[in-house]
PDB file of C-alpha atoms in Angstrom:
ATOM      1  CA  UNK O   1     145.296 120.522  77.182  1.00 35.00           C
ATOM      2  CA  UNK O   2     145.743 120.170  81.239  1.00 41.00           C
ATOM      3  CA  UNK O   3     147.535 123.339  80.818  1.00 41.00           C
ATOM      4  CA  UNK O   4     145.146 125.109  78.945  1.00 42.00           C
ATOM      5  CA  UNK O   5     142.616 124.048  81.466  1.00 49.00           C
ATOM      6  CA  UNK O   6     144.539 125.375  84.392  1.00 55.00           C
ATOM      7  CA  UNK O   7     144.678 128.926  82.690  1.00 64.00           C
ATOM      8  CA  UNK O   8     141.127 128.962  83.512  1.00 91.00           C
ATOM      9  CA  UNK O   9     141.903 129.818  87.155  1.00 96.00           C
ATOM     10  CA  UNK O  10     144.568 132.286  88.514  1.00 98.00           C
ATOM     11  CA  UNK O  11     148.042 130.884  88.775  1.00 97.00           C
ATOM     12  CA  UNK O  12     150.984 131.874  90.693  1.00 97.00           C
ATOM     13  CA  UNK O  13     154.410 129.928  90.842  1.00 97.00           C
ATOM     14  CA  UNK O  14     155.262 131.873  93.837  1.00 98.00           C
ATOM     15  CA  UNK O  15     152.303 130.721  96.012  1.00 98.00           C
ATOM     16  CA  UNK O  16     153.322 128.753  99.008  1.00 98.00           C
ATOM     17  CA  UNK O  17     150.684 127.157 100.923  1.00 98.00           C
ATOM     18  CA  UNK O  18     152.650 127.307 104.522  1.00 98.00           C
ATOM     19  CA  UNK O  19     153.412 131.204 103.846  1.00 98.00           C
ATOM     20  CA  UNK O  20     149.747 131.888 102.869  1.00 98.00           C
ATOM     21  CA  UNK O  21     148.793 129.966 106.753  1.00 98.00           C
ATOM     22  CA  UNK O  22     151.376 132.210 108.548  1.00 98.00           C
ATOM     23  CA  UNK O  23     150.028 134.755 106.960  1.00 98.00           C
ATOM     24  CA  UNK O  24     146.836 134.455 108.257  1.00 98.00           C
ATOM     25  CA  UNK O  25     147.522 133.079 111.381  1.00 97.00           C
ATOM     26  CA  UNK O  26     146.390 129.216 110.572  1.00 98.00           C
ATOM     27  CA  UNK O  27     148.178 126.835 112.654  1.00 96.00           C
ATOM     28  CA  UNK O  28     145.555 123.939 112.621  1.00 95.00           C
ATOM     29  CA  UNK O  29     145.289 120.914 110.478  1.00 96.00           C
ATOM     30  CA  UNK O  30     143.682 121.532 107.175  1.00 97.00           C
ATOM     31  CA  UNK O  31     140.504 119.613 106.385  1.00 97.00           C
ATOM     32  CA  UNK O  32     138.395 119.155 103.530  1.00 97.00           C
ATOM     33  CA  UNK O  33     135.108 119.764 105.433  1.00 98.00           C
ATOM     34  CA  UNK O  34     132.681 122.192 105.429  1.00 98.00           C
ATOM     35  CA  UNK O  35     134.039 123.000 108.928  1.00 98.00           C
ATOM     36  CA  UNK O  36     137.423 122.887 107.881  1.00 98.00           C
ATOM     37  CA  UNK O  37     137.110 125.195 104.754  1.00 98.00           C
ATOM     38  CA  UNK O  38     134.989 127.725 106.960  1.00 98.00           C
ATOM     39  CA  UNK O  39     137.828 127.875 109.373  1.00 98.00           C
ATOM     40  CA  UNK O  40     140.170 128.815 106.582  1.00 98.00           C
ATOM     41  CA  UNK O  41     137.848 131.531 105.203  1.00 98.00           C
ATOM     42  CA  UNK O  42     137.331 132.983 108.581  1.00 98.00           C
ATOM     43  CA  UNK O  43     140.878 133.427 109.447  1.00 98.00           C
ATOM     44  CA  UNK O  44     141.750 134.869 106.030  1.00 98.00           C
ATOM     45  CA  UNK O  45     138.700 137.411 106.652  1.00 97.00           C
ATOM     46  CA  UNK O  46     140.014 138.269 110.198  1.00 97.00           C
ATOM     47  CA  UNK O  47     143.666 138.880 108.986  1.00 98.00           C
ATOM     48  CA  UNK O  48     143.523 140.247 105.145  1.00 98.00           C
ATOM     49  CA  UNK O  49     141.543 143.908 105.028  1.00 98.00           C
ATOM     50  CA  UNK O  50     139.229 144.387 102.006  1.00 98.00           C
ATOM     51  CA  UNK O  51     141.183 147.972 100.707  1.00 98.00           C
ATOM     52  CA  UNK O  52     141.393 150.021  97.703  1.00 97.00           C
ATOM     53  CA  UNK O  53     144.597 151.960  98.845  1.00 96.00           C
ATOM     54  CA  UNK O  54     146.214 151.549  95.580  1.00 96.00           C
ATOM     55  CA  UNK O  55     143.007 152.596  93.718  1.00 97.00           C
ATOM     56  CA  UNK O  56     143.316 155.801  95.467  1.00 95.00           C
ATOM     57  CA  UNK O  57     146.792 156.097  94.774  1.00 94.00           C
ATOM     58  CA  UNK O  58     145.909 155.741  91.112  1.00 95.00           C
ATOM     59  CA  UNK O  59     147.659 152.770  90.732  1.00 96.00           C
ATOM     60  CA  UNK O  60     147.429 150.048  88.481  1.00 97.00           C
ATOM     61  CA  UNK O  61     145.651 146.936  89.898  1.00 97.00           C
ATOM     62  CA  UNK O  62     147.322 143.594  88.705  1.00 98.00           C
ATOM     63  CA  UNK O  63     145.518 140.446  88.141  1.00 98.00           C
ATOM     64  CA  UNK O  64     148.590 138.756  87.712  1.00 98.00           C
ATOM     65  CA  UNK O  65     148.801 135.875  90.640  1.00 98.00           C
ATOM     66  CA  UNK O  66     152.417 136.450  91.844  1.00 98.00           C
ATOM     67  CA  UNK O  67     151.428 140.167  91.739  1.00 98.00           C
ATOM     68  CA  UNK O  68     148.522 139.405  94.392  1.00 98.00           C
ATOM     69  CA  UNK O  69     150.713 136.878  95.994  1.00 98.00           C
ATOM     70  CA  UNK O  70     153.299 139.508  96.877  1.00 98.00           C
ATOM     71  CA  UNK O  71     150.954 141.962  97.633  1.00 97.00           C
ATOM     72  CA  UNK O  72     148.710 140.095 100.308  1.00 98.00           C
ATOM     73  CA  UNK O  73     151.372 137.386 101.423  1.00 98.00           C
ATOM     74  CA  UNK O  74     154.642 139.149 101.234  1.00 97.00           C
ATOM     75  CA  UNK O  75     153.803 142.840 102.258  1.00 96.00           C
ATOM     76  CA  UNK O  76     151.039 141.816 104.578  1.00 96.00           C
ATOM     77  CA  UNK O  77     148.593 144.331 102.404  1.00 97.00           C
ATOM     78  CA  UNK O  78     144.983 143.654 101.170  1.00 97.00           C
ATOM     79  CA  UNK O  79     143.018 144.211  98.311  1.00 97.00           C
ATOM     80  CA  UNK O  80     139.633 143.889  96.787  1.00 97.00           C
ATOM     81  CA  UNK O  81     137.389 141.050  95.432  1.00 97.00           C
ATOM     82  CA  UNK O  82     139.859 140.020  92.518  1.00 98.00           C
ATOM     83  CA  UNK O  83     142.897 139.972  94.987  1.00 98.00           C
ATOM     84  CA  UNK O  84     141.269 138.339  98.046  1.00 98.00           C
ATOM     85  CA  UNK O  85     139.076 135.748  96.140  1.00 98.00           C
ATOM     86  CA  UNK O  86     141.922 135.184  93.920  1.00 98.00           C
ATOM     87  CA  UNK O  87     144.270 134.519  96.733  1.00 98.00           C
ATOM     88  CA  UNK O  88     141.488 132.062  98.347  1.00 98.00           C
ATOM     89  CA  UNK O  89     141.204 130.440  94.890  1.00 98.00           C
ATOM     90  CA  UNK O  90     145.003 129.555  94.977  1.00 98.00           C
ATOM     91  CA  UNK O  91     144.413 128.060  98.396  1.00 98.00           C
ATOM     92  CA  UNK O  92     141.491 125.510  97.338  1.00 98.00           C
ATOM     93  CA  UNK O  93     143.662 124.894  94.146  1.00 98.00           C
ATOM     94  CA  UNK O  94     146.434 123.807  96.161  1.00 98.00           C
ATOM     95  CA  UNK O  95     144.271 121.487  98.781  1.00 98.00           C
ATOM     96  CA  UNK O  96     142.091 119.993  96.022  1.00 97.00           C
ATOM     97  CA  UNK O  97     138.719 121.805  96.749  1.00 98.00           C
ATOM     98  CA  UNK O  98     136.781 121.725  93.201  1.00 98.00           C
ATOM     99  CA  UNK O  99     135.673 125.407  92.334  1.00 98.00           C
ATOM    100  CA  UNK O 100     135.029 127.903  89.600  1.00 98.00           C
ATOM    101  CA  UNK O 101     134.628 131.436  89.168  1.00 98.00           C
ATOM    102  CA  UNK O 102     131.042 133.386  88.570  1.00 98.00           C
ATOM    103  CA  UNK O 103     130.513 137.162  87.551  1.00 98.00           C
ATOM    104  CA  UNK O 104     128.206 139.039  90.151  1.00 98.00           C
ATOM    105  CA  UNK O 105     125.998 142.153  89.621  1.00 96.00           C
ATOM    106  CA  UNK O 106     126.555 144.367  92.917  1.00 95.00           C
ATOM    107  CA  UNK O 107     123.342 146.305  93.564  1.00 94.00           C
ATOM    108  CA  UNK O 108     124.114 148.311  96.848  1.00 87.00           C
ATOM    109  CA  UNK O 109     124.434 151.163  94.610  1.00 80.00           C
ATOM    110  CA  UNK O 110     121.510 152.301  92.797  1.00 73.00           C
ATOM    111  CA  UNK O 111     121.017 152.775  89.013  1.00 73.00           C
ATOM    112  CA  UNK O 112     122.755 150.522  86.196  1.00 79.00           C
ATOM    113  CA  UNK O 113     125.444 148.340  87.459  1.00 87.00           C
ATOM    114  CA  UNK O 114     127.649 145.981  85.401  1.00 92.00           C
ATOM    115  CA  UNK O 115     128.991 142.300  86.779  1.00 96.00           C
ATOM    116  CA  UNK O 116     132.052 143.926  88.168  1.00 96.00           C
ATOM    117  CA  UNK O 117     131.769 141.136  91.280  1.00 97.00           C
ATOM    118  CA  UNK O 118     133.945 137.952  91.406  1.00 98.00           C
ATOM    119  CA  UNK O 119     132.269 135.107  93.544  1.00 98.00           C
ATOM    120  CA  UNK O 120     133.671 131.581  93.830  1.00 98.00           C
ATOM    121  CA  UNK O 121     131.296 128.492  93.511  1.00 98.00           C
ATOM    122  CA  UNK O 122     132.870 125.480  95.427  1.00 98.00           C
ATOM    123  CA  UNK O 123     131.721 121.991  96.001  1.00 98.00           C
ATOM    124  CA  UNK O 124     132.434 120.413  99.550  1.00 98.00           C
ATOM    125  CA  UNK O 125     131.422 117.123 100.694  1.00 97.00           C
ATOM    126  CA  UNK O 126     128.963 117.129  97.891  1.00 97.00           C
ATOM    127  CA  UNK O 127     127.270 120.135  98.530  1.00 98.00           C
ATOM    128  CA  UNK O 128     127.543 123.289  96.452  1.00 98.00           C
ATOM    129  CA  UNK O 129     128.479 126.611  98.064  1.00 98.00           C
ATOM    130  CA  UNK O 130     128.851 130.234  97.508  1.00 98.00           C
ATOM    131  CA  UNK O 131     132.374 131.403  98.677  1.00 98.00           C
ATOM    132  CA  UNK O 132     133.115 135.187  99.034  1.00 98.00           C
ATOM    133  CA  UNK O 133     135.601 136.704 101.168  1.00 98.00           C
ATOM    134  CA  UNK O 134     135.731 140.088  98.917  1.00 96.00           C
ATOM    135  CA  UNK O 135     132.402 141.959  99.319  1.00 96.00           C
ATOM    136  CA  UNK O 136     133.591 144.757 101.946  1.00 93.00           C
ATOM    137  CA  UNK O 137     131.858 145.384 104.965  1.00 92.00           C
ATOM    138  CA  UNK O 138     128.853 143.118 103.792  1.00 93.00           C
ATOM    139  CA  UNK O 139     130.707 140.027 103.288  1.00 94.00           C
ATOM    140  CA  UNK O 140     129.160 136.562 104.284  1.00 97.00           C
ATOM    141  CA  UNK O 141     131.596 135.045 106.535  1.00 97.00           C
ATOM    142  CA  UNK O 142     131.368 131.586 105.892  1.00 97.00           C
ATOM    143  CA  UNK O 143     130.448 129.374 102.684  1.00 98.00           C
ATOM    144  CA  UNK O 144     126.567 129.633 101.911  1.00 98.00           C
ATOM    145  CA  UNK O 145     124.824 126.670 100.718  1.00 97.00           C
ATOM    146  CA  UNK O 146     123.127 127.466  97.291  1.00 97.00           C
ATOM    147  CA  UNK O 147     120.486 125.029  98.030  1.00 96.00           C
ATOM    148  CA  UNK O 148     119.012 127.360 101.358  1.00 94.00           C
ATOM    149  CA  UNK O 149     117.116 129.435  98.933  1.00 95.00           C
ATOM    150  CA  UNK O 150     114.445 131.508 101.158  1.00 93.00           C
ATOM    151  CA  UNK O 151     115.883 130.595 104.527  1.00 95.00           C
ATOM    152  CA  UNK O 152     117.574 133.186 106.901  1.00 96.00           C
ATOM    153  CA  UNK O 153     121.188 132.370 107.393  1.00 95.00           C
ATOM    154  CA  UNK O 154     123.121 133.737 110.477  1.00 94.00           C
ATOM    155  CA  UNK O 155     126.530 134.685 110.149  1.00 94.00           C
ATOM    156  CA  UNK O 156     127.664 135.778 113.542  1.00 92.00           C
ATOM    157  CA  UNK O 157     125.925 139.027 113.913  1.00 91.00           C
ATOM    158  CA  UNK O 158     124.631 139.406 110.528  1.00 93.00           C
ATOM    159  CA  UNK O 159     121.483 137.628 108.757  1.00 95.00           C
ATOM    160  CA  UNK O 160     121.693 136.582 104.980  1.00 97.00           C
ATOM    161  CA  UNK O 161     119.279 135.135 102.708  1.00 97.00           C
ATOM    162  CA  UNK O 162     119.434 133.723  98.912  1.00 97.00           C
ATOM    163  CA  UNK O 163     116.361 134.013  96.879  1.00 97.00           C
ATOM    164  CA  UNK O 164     115.557 133.278  93.170  1.00 95.00           C
ATOM    165  CA  UNK O 165     114.967 135.976  90.751  1.00 93.00           C
ATOM    166  CA  UNK O 166     112.677 136.291  87.707  1.00 91.00           C
ATOM    167  CA  UNK O 167     115.787 136.080  85.563  1.00 91.00           C
ATOM    168  CA  UNK O 168     116.300 132.919  87.494  1.00 92.00           C
ATOM    169  CA  UNK O 169     119.251 134.310  89.025  1.00 96.00           C
ATOM    170  CA  UNK O 170     120.497 134.000  92.791  1.00 98.00           C
ATOM    171  CA  UNK O 171     120.089 137.276  94.746  1.00 97.00           C
ATOM    172  CA  UNK O 172     122.163 137.667  97.937  1.00 98.00           C
ATOM    173  CA  UNK O 173     120.616 139.854 100.376  1.00 97.00           C
ATOM    174  CA  UNK O 174     121.497 140.943 104.185  1.00 97.00           C
ATOM    175  CA  UNK O 175     119.296 142.150 106.709  1.00 95.00           C
ATOM    176  CA  UNK O 176     119.773 145.986 107.628  1.00 92.00           C
ATOM    177  CA  UNK O 177     117.397 147.395 110.393  1.00 87.00           C
ATOM    178  CA  UNK O 178     113.958 145.491 109.704  1.00 88.00           C
ATOM    179  CA  UNK O 179     114.463 144.948 106.005  1.00 94.00           C
ATOM    180  CA  UNK O 180     116.371 142.658 103.356  1.00 96.00           C
ATOM    181  CA  UNK O 181     118.569 144.753 101.504  1.00 96.00           C
ATOM    182  CA  UNK O 182     120.101 143.551  98.058  1.00 96.00           C
ATOM    183  CA  UNK O 183     123.851 142.887  97.965  1.00 97.00           C
ATOM    184  CA  UNK O 184     124.232 141.233  94.436  1.00 97.00           C
ATOM    185  CA  UNK O 185     122.968 138.686  91.733  1.00 97.00           C
ATOM    186  CA  UNK O 186     124.779 135.900  90.067  1.00 98.00           C
ATOM    187  CA  UNK O 187     124.051 133.349  87.887  1.00 97.00           C
ATOM    188  CA  UNK O 188     125.944 129.723  87.875  1.00 98.00           C
ATOM    189  CA  UNK O 189     127.701 130.546  84.348  1.00 97.00           C
ATOM    190  CA  UNK O 190     131.541 129.396  84.909  1.00 97.00           C
ATOM    191  CA  UNK O 191     134.020 132.624  84.139  1.00 98.00           C
ATOM    192  CA  UNK O 192     137.694 132.158  83.511  1.00 97.00           C
ATOM    193  CA  UNK O 193     139.995 134.259  85.503  1.00 98.00           C
ATOM    194  CA  UNK O 194     140.817 136.455  82.341  1.00 97.00           C
ATOM    195  CA  UNK O 195     136.986 137.240  82.028  1.00 97.00           C
ATOM    196  CA  UNK O 196     137.583 139.560  85.012  1.00 98.00           C
ATOM    197  CA  UNK O 197     140.227 142.048  83.429  1.00 97.00           C
ATOM    198  CA  UNK O 198     137.826 144.551  81.971  1.00 97.00           C
ATOM    199  CA  UNK O 199     136.280 144.604  84.954  1.00 97.00           C
ATOM    200  CA  UNK O 200     139.444 144.912  87.232  1.00 97.00           C
ATOM    201  CA  UNK O 201     140.120 147.999  84.688  1.00 97.00           C
ATOM    202  CA  UNK O 202     136.788 149.608  85.105  1.00 96.00           C
ATOM    203  CA  UNK O 203     137.119 149.256  89.066  1.00 96.00           C
ATOM    204  CA  UNK O 204     140.339 150.946  89.624  1.00 97.00           C
ATOM    205  CA  UNK O 205     140.302 153.550  86.585  1.00 96.00           C
ATOM    206  CA  UNK O 206     136.303 154.738  85.896  1.00 94.00           C
ATOM    207  CA  UNK O 207     135.243 157.517  87.442  1.00 93.00           C
ATOM    208  CA  UNK O 208     131.938 156.066  88.305  1.00 91.00           C
ATOM    209  CA  UNK O 209     133.808 153.016  90.147  1.00 93.00           C
ATOM    210  CA  UNK O 210     132.932 153.337  94.078  1.00 92.00           C
ATOM    211  CA  UNK O 211     136.876 152.458  94.141  1.00 95.00           C
ATOM    212  CA  UNK O 212     138.031 155.603  92.372  1.00 95.00           C
ATOM    213  CA  UNK O 213     135.712 158.082  94.632  1.00 94.00           C
ATOM    214  CA  UNK O 214     136.235 157.306  97.997  1.00 94.00           C
ATOM    215  CA  UNK O 215     138.798 155.176 100.250  1.00 96.00           C
ATOM    216  CA  UNK O 216     137.502 152.044 101.823  1.00 96.00           C
ATOM    217  CA  UNK O 217     139.224 149.666 104.207  1.00 98.00           C
ATOM    218  CA  UNK O 218     137.275 146.893 106.210  1.00 98.00           C
ATOM    219  CA  UNK O 219     138.888 144.345 108.214  1.00 98.00           C
ATOM    220  CA  UNK O 220     136.393 141.531 109.974  1.00 96.00           C
ATOM    221  CA  UNK O 221     136.780 140.009 113.280  1.00 95.00           C
ATOM    222  CA  UNK O 222     135.119 137.297 115.304  1.00 93.00           C
ATOM    223  CA  UNK O 223     132.905 140.090 117.238  1.00 93.00           C
ATOM    224  CA  UNK O 224     132.514 142.242 114.494  1.00 94.00           C
ATOM    225  CA  UNK O 225     134.171 144.625 111.761  1.00 96.00           C
ATOM    226  CA  UNK O 226     135.902 147.799 111.201  1.00 97.00           C
ATOM    227  CA  UNK O 227     135.011 150.077 108.340  1.00 97.00           C
ATOM    228  CA  UNK O 228     137.197 153.022 107.318  1.00 97.00           C
ATOM    229  CA  UNK O 229     135.472 155.184 104.772  1.00 93.00           C
ATOM    230  CA  UNK O 230     136.921 158.600 103.937  1.00 87.00           C
ATOM    231  CA  UNK O 231     137.768 160.276 107.317  1.00 90.00           C
ATOM    232  CA  UNK O 232     135.448 158.041 109.614  1.00 96.00           C
ATOM    233  CA  UNK O 233     135.961 154.992 111.071  1.00 97.00           C
ATOM    234  CA  UNK O 234     133.060 152.768 112.144  1.00 96.00           C
ATOM    235  CA  UNK O 235     133.576 149.724 114.792  1.00 97.00           C
ATOM    236  CA  UNK O 236     130.883 147.253 115.082  1.00 94.00           C
ATOM    237  CA  UNK O 237     130.943 145.062 117.973  1.00 94.00           C
ATOM    238  CA  UNK O 238     128.111 142.746 118.382  1.00 90.00           C
ATOM    239  CA  UNK O 239     126.036 144.368 116.449  1.00 84.00           C
ATOM    240  CA  UNK O 240     126.496 147.419 118.444  1.00 92.00           C
ATOM    241  CA  UNK O 241     128.269 150.492 116.104  1.00 93.00           C
ATOM    242  CA  UNK O 242     130.562 153.340 117.026  1.00 96.00           C
ATOM    243  CA  UNK O 243     131.448 155.818 114.442  1.00 96.00           C
ATOM    244  CA  UNK O 244     134.936 158.043 115.020  1.00 95.00           C
ATOM    245  CA  UNK O 245     135.889 160.992 112.792  1.00 95.00           C
ATOM    246  CA  UNK O 246     139.565 161.600 112.355  1.00 94.00           C
ATOM    247  CA  UNK O 247     142.044 164.181 110.386  1.00 94.00           C
ATOM    248  CA  UNK O 248     143.778 163.155 107.040  1.00 91.00           C
ATOM    249  CA  UNK O 249     147.238 163.372 109.180  1.00 93.00           C
ATOM    250  CA  UNK O 250     145.761 160.458 111.152  1.00 95.00           C
ATOM    251  CA  UNK O 251     145.269 158.197 108.485  1.00 95.00           C
ATOM    252  CA  UNK O 252     148.236 156.189 108.444  1.00 94.00           C
ATOM    253  CA  UNK O 253     148.174 155.626 112.470  1.00 95.00           C
ATOM    254  CA  UNK O 254     144.563 154.327 112.198  1.00 96.00           C
ATOM    255  CA  UNK O 255     145.424 152.123 109.065  1.00 96.00           C
ATOM    256  CA  UNK O 256     148.375 150.558 111.250  1.00 95.00           C
ATOM    257  CA  UNK O 257     146.593 150.281 114.594  1.00 95.00           C
ATOM    258  CA  UNK O 258     143.352 149.410 113.623  1.00 96.00           C
ATOM    259  CA  UNK O 259     144.020 147.398 110.251  1.00 96.00           C
ATOM    260  CA  UNK O 260     147.686 146.548 110.718  1.00 93.00           C
ATOM    261  CA  UNK O 261     148.312 147.993 107.461  1.00 94.00           C
ATOM    262  CA  UNK O 262     151.936 149.734 106.853  1.00 85.00           C
ATOM    263  CA  UNK O 263     152.389 151.479 103.714  1.00 79.00           C
ATOM    264  CA  UNK O 264     155.298 151.861 101.830  1.00 72.00           C
ATOM    265  CA  UNK O 265     156.586 155.296 101.585  1.00 64.00           C
ATOM    266  CA  UNK O 266     156.654 156.631  98.213  1.00 52.00           C
TER     267      UNK O 266
END
């Protein structure tokens, strides 16, 4: 029965906590407090890029836990929500933080959107939080307390809020300019890891998926973030943005210098 219960979450026999900590450059003692989990989350955000390079190379994106560990920890790569949040789930399992997955509906793009995003709901110090390291340039940067409905929540230079919808779902919004912009909605129905296989297949293979349409690479840092999209690099520092254009021939150099991504030669 215990083995069946474990299969609700990502599994990886190759996961090693110390190797993970080395990957994200985390040398402190792990504390099971909101401050401690926040430090872990931010260390991963600042070390592991959100990226869809393999999707652009028309590769199959595996949800096997050992494959994810190899890609991010061993090969020093990144990934999108399933890989990035899946890896953090392995960490939470290892250190004993209760959590489960929810399916979220991205609302950034207009039109009909399926629930293709994976978020984590964790209980830390008897409070319930949303944890999400895998929503690209608009990811929250700390665990977000679900009880803070309707309040402005500052994460460094970004401002977020959670509201309740008519369907009694949570809606995560970010302040852009002077207006609230929808990011995604979700309810608290627990999902199993295997439930995200169809959404993953859509994200890496369907022509309507944003990941198949253009290259996206994001790396957060303590002062801001860097966002690469197609042939443009946006550098945000203390809320101020600079945009640089580059040629295709410069891509690998930019990936290495700005995102610490060294791609394997095919």
